[in-house]
Coordinates of C-alpha atoms in Angstrom, one line a residue:
Chain A
X1 CA -54.8 60.4 32.7
X2 CA -57.0 60.5 35.7
X3 CA -58.2 63.7 34.3
X4 CA -61.6 63.4 32.8
X5 CA -64.1 62.6 35.6
X6 CA -62.1 64.7 38.0
X7 CA -61.9 67.5 35.5
X8 CA -65.7 67.6 35.1
X9 CA -66.1 67.7 38.9
X10 CA -63.5 70.5 39.2
X11 CA -65.4 72.6 36.7
X12 CA -68.6 72.2 38.7
X13 CA -66.9 72.9 42.0
X14 CA -65.3 76.0 40.7
X15 CA -68.6 77.2 39.2
X16 CA -66.7 78.0 36.0
X17 CA -68.6 77.9 32.8
X18 CA -67.0 75.4 30.4
X19 CA -65.2 77.4 27.7
X20 CA -66.2 76.9 24.1
X21 CA -64.1 74.0 23.0
X22 CA -64.0 71.6 20.0
X23 CA -66.3 68.6 20.2
X24 CA -65.0 65.4 21.8
X25 CA -64.8 62.2 19.9
X26 CA -68.0 61.0 21.5
X27 CA -69.8 64.2 20.4
X28 CA -68.5 63.9 16.9
X29 CA -69.8 60.3 16.7
X30 CA -73.1 61.3 18.3
X31 CA -73.6 64.0 15.6
X32 CA -72.5 61.8 12.7
X33 CA -74.9 61.3 9.8
X34 CA -75.9 57.7 8.9
X35 CA -73.9 58.0 5.7
X36 CA -70.7 58.2 7.7
X37 CA -71.1 54.5 8.7
X38 CA -70.7 51.4 6.7
X39 CA -72.9 48.4 7.7
X40 CA -70.8 45.3 7.7
X41 CA -72.3 42.4 5.6
X42 CA -73.4 39.5 7.8
X43 CA -71.1 37.2 5.7
X44 CA -68.2 39.3 6.9
X45 CA -68.9 38.9 10.6
X46 CA -67.3 36.0 12.4
X47 CA -68.8 35.4 15.8
X48 CA -66.7 33.3 18.2
X49 CA -68.2 32.2 21.5
X50 CA -66.0 31.4 24.4
X51 CA -66.6 28.9 27.2
X52 CA -67.7 30.7 30.3
X53 CA -69.5 33.4 28.3
X54 CA -68.5 36.3 26.2
X55 CA -67.9 36.5 22.5
X56 CA -65.4 37.9 20.1
X57 CA -66.8 39.4 16.8
X58 CA -64.4 39.7 13.9
X59 CA -65.0 41.7 10.7
X60 CA -63.6 39.8 7.8
X61 CA -61.8 41.5 4.9
X62 CA -62.5 39.5 1.7
X63 CA -61.3 42.5 -0.4
X64 CA -57.8 41.8 1.0
X65 CA -57.6 38.0 1.4
X66 CA -60.4 36.5 -0.6
X67 CA -59.3 32.9 -0.5
X68 CA -58.3 32.9 3.1
X69 CA -61.6 34.5 4.0
X70 CA -63.5 31.9 1.9
X71 CA -61.6 29.2 3.8
X72 CA -62.6 30.8 7.1
X73 CA -66.2 30.9 6.0
X74 CA -66.1 27.3 5.1
X75 CA -64.6 26.4 8.4
X76 CA -67.2 28.4 10.3
X77 CA -70.1 26.9 8.3
X78 CA -69.0 23.4 9.0
X79 CA -68.6 24.1 12.7
X80 CA -65.0 23.2 12.5
X81 CA -63.8 25.4 15.4
X82 CA -66.3 23.8 17.9
X83 CA -64.1 22.3 20.6
X84 CA -61.0 24.3 19.6
X85 CA -59.4 26.7 22.0
X86 CA -57.3 29.8 22.6
X87 CA -54.1 28.0 23.3
X88 CA -51.5 30.8 23.0
X89 CA -51.4 34.2 24.7
X90 CA -48.1 35.9 24.4
X91 CA -47.8 39.2 26.2
X92 CA -47.6 42.3 24.1
X93 CA -48.0 40.2 20.9
X94 CA -50.9 37.8 20.1
X95 CA -53.7 35.6 21.3
X96 CA -54.0 32.6 19.0
X97 CA -56.6 29.9 18.6
X98 CA -57.6 26.8 16.7
X99 CA -57.1 23.1 17.1
X100 CA -53.3 23.3 17.0
X101 CA -51.8 20.2 15.6
X102 CA -54.8 18.0 16.5
X103 CA -57.6 19.4 14.3
X104 CA -60.3 17.3 12.7
X105 CA -60.2 16.9 8.9
X106 CA -60.8 20.1 7.0
X107 CA -64.3 20.5 5.5
X108 CA -64.9 20.5 1.8
X109 CA -64.2 23.9 0.1
X110 CA -61.1 24.7 2.1
X111 CA -58.2 25.5 -0.3
X112 CA -54.8 24.3 1.0
X113 CA -52.6 26.0 0.5
X114 CA -54.2 29.3 -0.4
X115 CA -52.2 31.8 -2.4
X116 CA -49.9 34.3 -0.6
X117 CA -52.5 36.9 0.1
X118 CA -50.1 39.1 2.1
X119 CA -50.8 42.2 0.1
X120 CA -53.0 43.2 -2.9
X121 CA -52.9 45.9 -5.6
X122 CA -53.5 49.3 -4.2
X123 CA -55.4 50.0 -7.4
X124 CA -59.1 49.9 -6.8
X125 CA -58.8 51.1 -3.2
X126 CA -59.8 54.6 -2.3
X127 CA -57.2 55.4 0.3
X128 CA -57.2 58.4 2.6
X129 CA -53.5 59.0 3.4
X130 CA -52.6 59.6 7.0
X131 CA -50.0 62.1 6.0
X132 CA -47.4 61.3 8.7
X133 CA -44.1 59.5 8.4
X134 CA -44.0 55.7 8.9
X135 CA -41.0 53.5 9.6
X136 CA -42.4 50.5 7.8
X137 CA -44.1 51.6 4.6
X138 CA -43.8 54.5 2.1
X139 CA -47.3 55.5 2.9
X140 CA -50.1 54.5 5.4
X141 CA -53.8 55.4 5.5
X142 CA -57.3 54.2 5.6
X143 CA -59.8 52.6 3.2
X144 CA -63.4 51.8 4.2
X145 CA -63.0 50.8 7.8
X146 CA -59.4 49.5 7.5
X147 CA -55.9 50.6 8.4
X148 CA -53.6 50.1 5.5
X149 CA -49.9 50.4 4.6
X150 CA -49.2 50.9 0.9
X151 CA -46.7 52.0 -1.8
X152 CA -48.0 54.5 -4.2
X153 CA -45.0 53.8 -6.4
X154 CA -45.0 50.0 -6.3
X155 CA -48.7 49.7 -6.1
X156 CA -49.1 47.3 -3.2
X157 CA -51.5 47.7 -0.2
X158 CA -51.9 45.6 2.9
X159 CA -53.9 45.6 6.1
X160 CA -51.6 46.5 8.9
X161 CA -51.0 44.5 12.1
X162 CA -52.7 47.1 14.3
X163 CA -54.2 46.3 17.7
X164 CA -57.1 43.9 17.3
X165 CA -56.3 42.9 13.8
X166 CA -56.6 39.2 13.0
X167 CA -54.2 37.2 10.8
X168 CA -53.7 33.6 9.7
X169 CA -51.0 31.7 11.5
X170 CA -48.7 29.8 9.2
X171 CA -45.5 27.7 9.1
X172 CA -42.5 28.7 7.0
X173 CA -43.0 29.0 3.2
X174 CA -44.4 27.4 1.2
X175 CA -47.1 27.2 3.8
X176 CA -49.5 30.1 3.7
X177 CA -51.9 29.0 6.4
X178 CA -55.4 27.8 5.8
X179 CA -57.2 30.0 8.2
X180 CA -57.8 27.2 10.8
X181 CA -55.3 28.9 13.2
X182 CA -55.9 32.6 13.7
X183 CA -54.3 35.2 15.9
X184 CA -55.3 38.6 17.1
X185 CA -52.9 41.4 18.0
X186 CA -53.1 42.2 21.8
X187 CA -50.1 44.5 22.1
X188 CA -48.1 47.1 20.4
X189 CA -48.6 46.7 16.7
X190 CA -46.0 44.2 15.3
X191 CA -45.9 46.0 12.0
X192 CA -42.9 43.9 10.9
X193 CA -45.5 41.2 10.2
X194 CA -47.1 43.3 7.5
X195 CA -46.8 41.7 4.1
X196 CA -45.6 38.5 5.7
X197 CA -48.9 37.0 6.8
X198 CA -52.5 37.1 5.6
X199 CA -54.4 39.6 7.6
X200 CA -58.1 38.7 7.3
X201 CA -59.9 41.2 9.5
X202 CA -60.1 42.8 12.9
X203 CA -61.9 42.3 16.1
X204 CA -64.7 44.8 16.5
X205 CA -66.2 43.4 19.7
X206 CA -64.6 41.6 22.6
X207 CA -60.9 42.1 22.1
X208 CA -60.7 42.5 25.8
X209 CA -61.8 38.9 26.1
X210 CA -58.5 37.9 24.5
X211 CA -56.2 40.7 25.7
X212 CA -57.1 40.0 29.4
X213 CA -56.4 36.3 29.3
X214 CA -53.5 34.9 31.4
X215 CA -50.3 34.9 29.5
X216 CA -48.8 31.5 28.5
X217 CA -45.2 30.4 28.9
X218 CA -42.6 32.7 27.3
X219 CA -41.3 33.2 24.8
X220 CA -44.1 31.9 22.6
X221 CA -47.0 32.2 25.1
X222 CA -48.3 28.6 24.7
X223 CA -50.2 27.4 27.7
X224 CA -48.0 24.6 29.1
X225 CA -51.0 23.3 31.1
X226 CA -53.5 22.8 28.4
X227 CA -56.2 23.0 31.1
X228 CA -55.6 26.7 30.8
X229 CA -56.7 26.7 27.2
X230 CA -59.8 28.8 26.8
X231 CA -62.4 26.6 25.1
X232 CA -64.2 27.9 22.0
X233 CA -67.8 26.6 22.0
X234 CA -68.6 27.7 18.5
X235 CA -67.7 30.0 15.7
X236 CA -70.4 31.1 13.2
X237 CA -70.8 33.6 10.5
X238 CA -73.5 36.2 11.5
X239 CA -75.3 35.3 8.3
X240 CA -75.9 31.8 9.7
X241 CA -77.3 33.1 13.0
X242 CA -81.1 33.3 13.0
X243 CA -82.3 36.9 12.6
X244 CA -83.5 37.7 16.1
X245 CA -80.1 37.0 17.5
X246 CA -78.0 38.0 14.5
X247 CA -75.5 40.8 15.4
X248 CA -75.0 43.7 13.2
X249 CA -72.2 46.2 13.3
X250 CA -71.2 49.4 11.6
X251 CA -67.8 51.0 11.1
X252 CA -67.0 54.6 10.4
X253 CA -66.2 55.1 6.7
X254 CA -62.7 56.5 6.7
X255 CA -63.7 58.5 3.6
X256 CA -66.3 60.4 5.5
X257 CA -66.0 63.9 7.0
X258 CA -66.8 62.3 10.3
X259 CA -63.6 60.3 10.2
X260 CA -61.6 63.4 9.1
X261 CA -63.0 65.2 12.1
X262 CA -62.0 62.4 14.4
X263 CA -58.5 62.3 12.9
X264 CA -58.0 66.0 13.3
X265 CA -59.1 65.8 16.9
X266 CA -56.6 63.0 17.6
X267 CA -53.7 64.9 16.0
X268 CA -54.6 68.3 17.1
X269 CA -55.5 67.5 20.8
X270 CA -56.8 71.0 21.4
X271 CA -57.8 70.4 24.9
X272 CA -56.7 71.6 28.4
X273 CA -54.9 68.3 29.2
X274 CA -52.2 68.5 26.5
X275 CA -49.4 70.9 27.2
X276 CA -47.6 69.9 24.0
X277 CA -50.0 68.7 21.2
X278 CA -48.4 65.8 19.4
X279 CA -46.8 66.6 16.0
X280 CA -48.5 63.7 14.3
X281 CA -50.0 60.3 14.9
X282 CA -49.0 56.8 13.8
X283 CA -51.3 54.6 11.8
X284 CA -52.4 52.2 14.5
X285 CA -53.2 55.0 17.0
X286 CA -55.8 56.4 14.7
X287 CA -59.0 54.7 15.9
X288 CA -61.7 53.8 13.4
X289 CA -64.8 53.6 15.6
X290 CA -67.4 50.8 15.3
X291 CA -70.9 50.4 16.8
X292 CA -73.8 48.1 16.9
X293 CA -76.1 49.0 14.0
X294 CA -78.7 51.4 15.5
Chain B
X1 CA -46.5 32.8 14.1
X2 CA -47.0 29.2 14.9
X3 CA -43.7 28.6 13.3
X4 CA -40.8 28.1 15.7
X5 CA -41.4 24.9 17.6
X6 CA -42.9 23.3 14.5
X7 CA -40.1 24.6 12.3
X8 CA -37.5 22.9 14.5
X9 CA -39.5 19.7 14.3
X10 CA -39.7 20.0 10.5
X11 CA -36.0 20.3 10.2
X12 CA -35.5 17.2 12.3
X13 CA -38.1 15.2 10.4
X14 CA -36.6 16.1 7.0
X15 CA -33.2 15.3 8.3
X16 CA -31.9 18.5 6.8
X17 CA -28.9 20.2 8.4
X18 CA -29.9 23.6 9.6
X19 CA -28.3 26.1 7.2
X20 CA -25.8 28.6 8.5
X21 CA -27.9 31.5 9.6
X22 CA -27.5 34.6 11.7
X23 CA -27.8 34.2 15.5
X24 CA -31.1 34.6 17.1
X25 CA -31.9 37.2 19.7
X26 CA -31.5 34.5 22.4
X27 CA -28.1 33.5 21.0
X28 CA -26.9 37.1 20.8
X29 CA -27.9 37.6 24.5
X30 CA -26.3 34.3 25.5
X31 CA -23.1 35.4 23.9
X32 CA -23.1 39.0 25.2
X33 CA -20.2 40.1 27.4
X34 CA -20.9 41.4 30.9
X35 CA -20.0 44.9 29.7
X36 CA -23.1 44.9 27.5
X37 CA -25.3 45.1 30.6
X38 CA -26.1 47.9 33.0
X39 CA -26.9 46.8 36.6
X40 CA -29.8 48.9 37.9
X41 CA -29.1 50.6 41.2
X42 CA -31.3 49.2 44.0
X43 CA -32.6 52.8 44.7
X44 CA -33.9 52.7 41.1
X45 CA -36.0 49.5 41.5
X46 CA -39.5 49.8 42.7
X47 CA -41.0 46.5 43.8
X48 CA -44.8 46.3 43.9
X49 CA -46.4 43.3 45.5
X50 CA -50.0 42.4 44.5
X51 CA -52.5 40.6 46.6
X52 CA -52.8 37.0 45.5
X53 CA -49.1 36.8 44.7
X54 CA -47.0 38.2 42.0
X55 CA -45.0 41.3 41.8
X56 CA -44.3 44.1 39.4
X57 CA -40.8 45.5 39.3
X58 CA -40.2 49.0 37.9
X59 CA -37.0 50.6 36.9
X60 CA -37.1 54.3 37.9
X61 CA -35.5 57.0 35.7
X62 CA -34.2 59.7 38.0
X63 CA -32.2 61.1 35.1
X64 CA -35.4 62.1 33.4
X65 CA -37.8 63.0 36.2
X66 CA -35.7 63.6 39.4
X67 CA -38.3 65.3 41.5
X68 CA -41.1 62.8 40.6
X69 CA -38.7 59.9 41.2
X70 CA -37.7 61.4 44.6
X71 CA -41.4 61.7 45.5
X72 CA -41.9 58.0 44.5
X73 CA -39.0 57.0 46.7
X74 CA -40.4 58.9 49.6
X75 CA -43.8 57.4 49.1
X76 CA -42.3 53.9 48.9
X77 CA -40.1 54.4 52.0
X78 CA -43.1 55.5 54.0
X79 CA -45.2 52.5 53.0
X80 CA -47.7 54.9 51.5
X81 CA -49.0 52.4 48.8
X82 CA -49.9 49.7 51.3
X83 CA -53.6 49.2 51.0
X84 CA -53.8 50.9 47.6
X85 CA -55.0 49.1 44.5
X86 CA -54.9 48.9 40.8
X87 CA -58.3 50.5 40.1
X88 CA -58.2 51.2 36.4
X89 CA -57.5 48.9 33.5
X90 CA -58.4 50.4 30.2
X91 CA -58.0 48.1 27.2
X92 CA -55.2 48.9 24.8
X93 CA -54.1 51.8 27.1
X94 CA -53.2 51.7 30.7
X95 CA -53.4 50.0 34.1
X96 CA -53.4 52.6 36.9
X97 CA -52.9 52.3 40.6
X98 CA -52.8 54.3 43.8
X99 CA -55.3 55.4 46.4
X100 CA -57.5 57.3 44.0
X101 CA -59.1 60.2 45.7
X102 CA -58.9 58.6 49.2
X103 CA -55.3 58.5 49.9
X104 CA -53.7 58.9 53.3
X105 CA -51.7 62.1 53.9
X106 CA -48.5 62.4 51.9
X107 CA -45.3 61.6 53.8
X108 CA -42.7 64.2 54.5
X109 CA -40.4 64.9 51.6
X110 CA -43.1 64.7 48.9
X111 CA -42.9 67.8 46.8
X112 CA -46.4 69.0 45.6
X113 CA -46.6 70.0 42.9
X114 CA -43.3 68.9 41.3
X115 CA -42.0 70.7 38.3
X116 CA -43.2 69.7 34.8
X117 CA -40.6 67.0 34.2
X118 CA -42.2 66.1 30.9
X119 CA -38.9 66.3 29.0
X120 CA -35.3 67.2 29.7
X121 CA -32.3 68.6 27.8
X122 CA -31.0 66.1 25.3
X123 CA -27.5 67.5 26.2
X124 CA -25.7 65.1 28.5
X125 CA -27.4 62.0 27.0
X126 CA -25.5 59.7 24.7
X127 CA -28.2 58.7 22.3
X128 CA -28.1 56.0 19.7
X129 CA -30.4 57.2 16.9
X130 CA -32.9 54.6 15.6
X131 CA -32.6 56.0 12.2
X132 CA -36.1 55.5 11.0
X133 CA -39.0 57.9 10.5
X134 CA -41.3 58.7 13.3
X135 CA -44.7 60.4 13.3
X136 CA -44.3 62.1 16.7
X137 CA -40.7 63.4 17.0
X138 CA -37.9 64.7 14.8
X139 CA -35.8 61.8 16.1
X140 CA -36.1 58.7 18.3
X141 CA -33.5 56.4 19.7
X142 CA -32.0 54.9 22.9
X143 CA -29.9 56.0 25.8
X144 CA -28.7 53.6 28.5
X145 CA -31.6 51.2 28.7
X146 CA -34.3 53.7 27.6
X147 CA -36.4 54.5 24.6
X148 CA -36.4 58.2 23.9
X149 CA -37.9 60.7 21.5
X150 CA -35.8 63.9 21.0
X151 CA -35.2 66.9 18.9
X152 CA -31.5 67.5 17.9
X153 CA -32.4 71.0 16.9
X154 CA -34.5 72.1 19.8
X155 CA -32.5 70.1 22.3
X156 CA -35.3 68.3 24.2
X157 CA -35.4 64.6 25.0
X158 CA -38.2 62.5 26.7
X159 CA -38.8 58.9 27.6
X160 CA -41.5 57.6 25.3
X161 CA -44.8 56.0 26.2
X162 CA -43.8 52.5 24.9
X163 CA -45.3 49.3 26.2
X164 CA -44.5 48.8 29.9
X165 CA -43.4 52.4 30.5
X166 CA -44.7 54.0 33.7
X167 CA -45.9 57.5 34.0
X168 CA -47.4 59.8 36.7
X169 CA -51.1 60.4 36.4
X170 CA -52.1 64.0 36.8
X171 CA -55.1 66.3 36.5
X172 CA -55.1 69.3 34.1
X173 CA -52.4 71.9 34.5
X174 CA -51.2 73.4 36.8
X175 CA -51.3 69.9 38.4
X176 CA -48.2 67.9 37.5
X177 CA -49.0 64.7 39.5
X178 CA -47.1 63.9 42.7
X179 CA -46.3 60.3 41.8
X180 CA -48.9 58.8 44.1
X181 CA -51.0 57.6 41.1
X182 CA -49.0 55.8 38.5
X183 CA -49.9 54.1 35.2
X184 CA -48.3 51.5 33.0
X185 CA -48.8 51.2 29.3
X186 CA -50.5 47.9 28.4
X187 CA -51.4 48.4 24.8
X188 CA -50.2 50.1 21.6
X189 CA -47.8 52.9 22.6
X190 CA -49.8 56.1 23.2
X191 CA -47.0 58.3 22.0
X192 CA -49.3 61.3 21.9
X193 CA -48.7 61.4 25.7
X194 CA -45.0 62.0 25.2
X195 CA -44.0 65.4 26.7
X196 CA -47.4 65.7 28.3
X197 CA -46.8 63.6 31.4
X198 CA -43.8 62.7 33.5
X199 CA -42.6 59.2 32.5
X200 CA -40.7 57.8 35.5
X201 CA -39.6 54.4 34.4
X202 CA -40.6 51.1 32.9
X203 CA -41.8 47.7 34.1
X204 CA -39.0 45.2 33.8
X205 CA -40.7 42.3 35.5
X206 CA -44.4 41.4 35.8
X207 CA -46.0 43.6 33.2
X208 CA -48.2 40.6 32.4
X209 CA -49.6 40.9 35.9
X210 CA -51.1 44.2 34.9
X211 CA -51.8 43.6 31.2
X212 CA -53.9 40.4 31.9
X213 CA -56.2 42.0 34.4
X214 CA -59.9 42.2 33.6
X215 CA -60.7 45.5 31.9
X216 CA -62.7 48.1 33.7
X217 CA -65.7 50.0 32.4
X218 CA -65.2 51.9 29.1
X219 CA -64.2 54.5 28.2
X220 CA -61.9 55.1 31.2
X221 CA -61.5 51.5 32.4
X222 CA -62.3 52.2 36.1
X223 CA -63.6 49.2 37.9
X224 CA -67.2 50.1 38.7
X225 CA -67.3 47.3 41.3
X226 CA -64.4 48.3 43.5
X227 CA -64.2 44.7 44.7
X228 CA -62.5 44.1 41.4
X229 CA -59.7 46.4 42.4
X230 CA -56.5 44.5 42.7
X231 CA -55.0 45.2 46.1
X232 CA -51.4 46.3 46.5
X233 CA -49.9 44.8 49.6
X234 CA -46.8 46.8 49.6
X235 CA -44.4 48.8 47.4
X236 CA -40.7 49.0 48.4
X237 CA -37.5 50.2 46.9
X238 CA -35.2 47.2 46.3
X239 CA -32.6 49.1 48.4
X240 CA -35.0 48.7 51.4
X241 CA -35.4 45.0 50.9
X242 CA -33.0 42.9 53.1
X243 CA -30.1 41.5 51.0
X244 CA -31.1 37.9 50.8
X245 CA -34.4 38.8 49.1
X246 CA -33.3 41.9 47.3
X247 CA -33.9 41.6 43.6
X248 CA -31.3 42.8 41.1
X249 CA -31.8 43.4 37.4
X250 CA -29.7 44.3 34.4
X251 CA -30.7 46.0 31.2
X252 CA -28.8 45.9 27.9
X253 CA -26.9 49.1 27.4
X254 CA -28.2 50.5 24.1
X255 CA -24.7 51.9 23.4
X256 CA -23.3 48.3 23.3
X257 CA -22.5 46.3 20.2
X258 CA -24.9 43.6 21.6
X259 CA -27.8 46.1 21.3
X260 CA -26.6 47.0 17.8
X261 CA -26.7 43.4 16.9
X262 CA -30.2 42.9 18.3
X263 CA -31.5 46.0 16.5
X264 CA -30.0 44.8 13.2
X265 CA -31.6 41.4 13.7
X266 CA -35.0 43.0 14.3
X267 CA -34.8 45.3 11.3
X268 CA -33.2 42.8 8.9
X269 CA -35.3 39.7 9.8
X270 CA -33.0 37.5 7.8
X271 CA -34.8 34.3 8.5
X272 CA -36.9 31.8 6.7
X273 CA -40.2 33.1 8.1
X274 CA -40.1 36.6 6.6
X275 CA -41.0 36.8 3.0
X276 CA -40.7 40.5 3.0
X277 CA -38.2 41.8 5.5
X278 CA -39.6 45.0 7.1
X279 CA -38.1 48.3 5.7
X280 CA -37.6 49.6 9.2
X281 CA -38.8 49.5 12.8
X282 CA -40.6 51.9 15.1
X283 CA -39.1 53.0 18.4
X284 CA -41.4 51.0 20.7
X285 CA -40.9 47.7 18.7
X286 CA -37.2 47.8 19.4
X287 CA -36.9 45.7 22.6
X288 CA -34.2 46.5 25.1
X289 CA -33.7 43.2 27.0
X290 CA -33.5 42.9 30.7
X291 CA -32.5 40.0 33.0
X292 CA -31.9 39.1 36.6
X293 CA -28.3 39.9 37.5
X294 CA -26.4 36.7 37.0

């Protein structure tokens, strides 16, 4: 804490030569080869614009929830979310948006209800195991740019409810949620939700636009005064945004040596600040960096 | 998600009698005996008032960091924080406050540097083990109203960096932080900090006042424009607040049957919403409720 800018200044003041030390995360990323990055397909980027400026960009995960993601694409293409709002912000839990109970008719192509895409077969996924104990799943790790919990024995895999991940709100079963109401995690990972809701992606830009919103009324965080709702002006797929303005992002491939280096740095913490390097790391604390496509 | 108010309505609409089901957390708390609660000593309550209204109340933990807490009490009693500010808000990490590098002289009684109160002997603490695997510590659990990581074999125990916990910012060793700069966790628990900084308590009221602040400039979250700093009008110990206005809070005793019931509810999730009850729970997801003293 407090340390880094002051630390740099202290080194300068003391005239001490910085000792040879392992590269920082920023240095590892700066030195990463292009092959360490996966460019996200423009059909997998959901761009949500908020009233008052600012946007939230979400990477969709069709490999985990194909029907829910197809629904979300159909909703985006029809402009369904225009005029919707972020209407729920529950501290240390979620920000949630959509039309609530007052949505316009769903556009053609939206499947209701979609299947329970709460997990998928682990088979077919190349998973890098994290290698540390987890309270929720037999194993946790990474595939592509994703955080996953899985069971090598039972063969399931699921995206985890880590900070910034986006899921589909639903009612009790048999409802499975269409995708019209989405939530993003803005607090400590509520991993108890894993395998109970369809996780459809994660926020790769602008999570702070959601996490810094005023909290709604406990316990659910709904804004009592709907004037506090944060209007959503439009939501589009990046593939529907004309090329000059189309955003493009990359995510570190968790199979890459670059990610292995970043993970080792995070678990080893071989720097002057840590008196007691941590014995391990939990899934959601292992960051998978993203960047705008250079 | 979305479920609870709508669920209640659905039951009513269908005319179905609610089935016999386990009590909710709210019902467990409502039925809890007075003995399930610990009343926090007024010397252990730090009341921070922010410009523009709103306050943050912190329970101090002298049993874990006695010298740091004594420093904090001395700082509060001298009015040292008046005119300080929240100057750092880093998304998914911390909000931090104090005078930064421009503080007034420290009042008498502040020990600088305090000892490294980054952990303490587990001996003397009655700990209820959580009983699920943890990536950071050999064991985790609860004592009094606190979340702790500990080693039964090596005999150390530490407060964990869970959401809302408050620690003492410091520079690199040998600095140990005086207590003048404090941070609160506003994101996924950065457990890697456990045993590396002095945790001095946790926010029991008003964490949303910190967690919903605009984020500062990445990567550290300092406000570049210091006009964005959130001024702190004063910080007092509750024991120094005249009786009619003195706040009083209680926390559930983790040794109580009430807490055991809450924990079982959280891990069992025997309700209609969960298709796959979670196999466990992580330390920081296990809430220890607080309330105003009735």
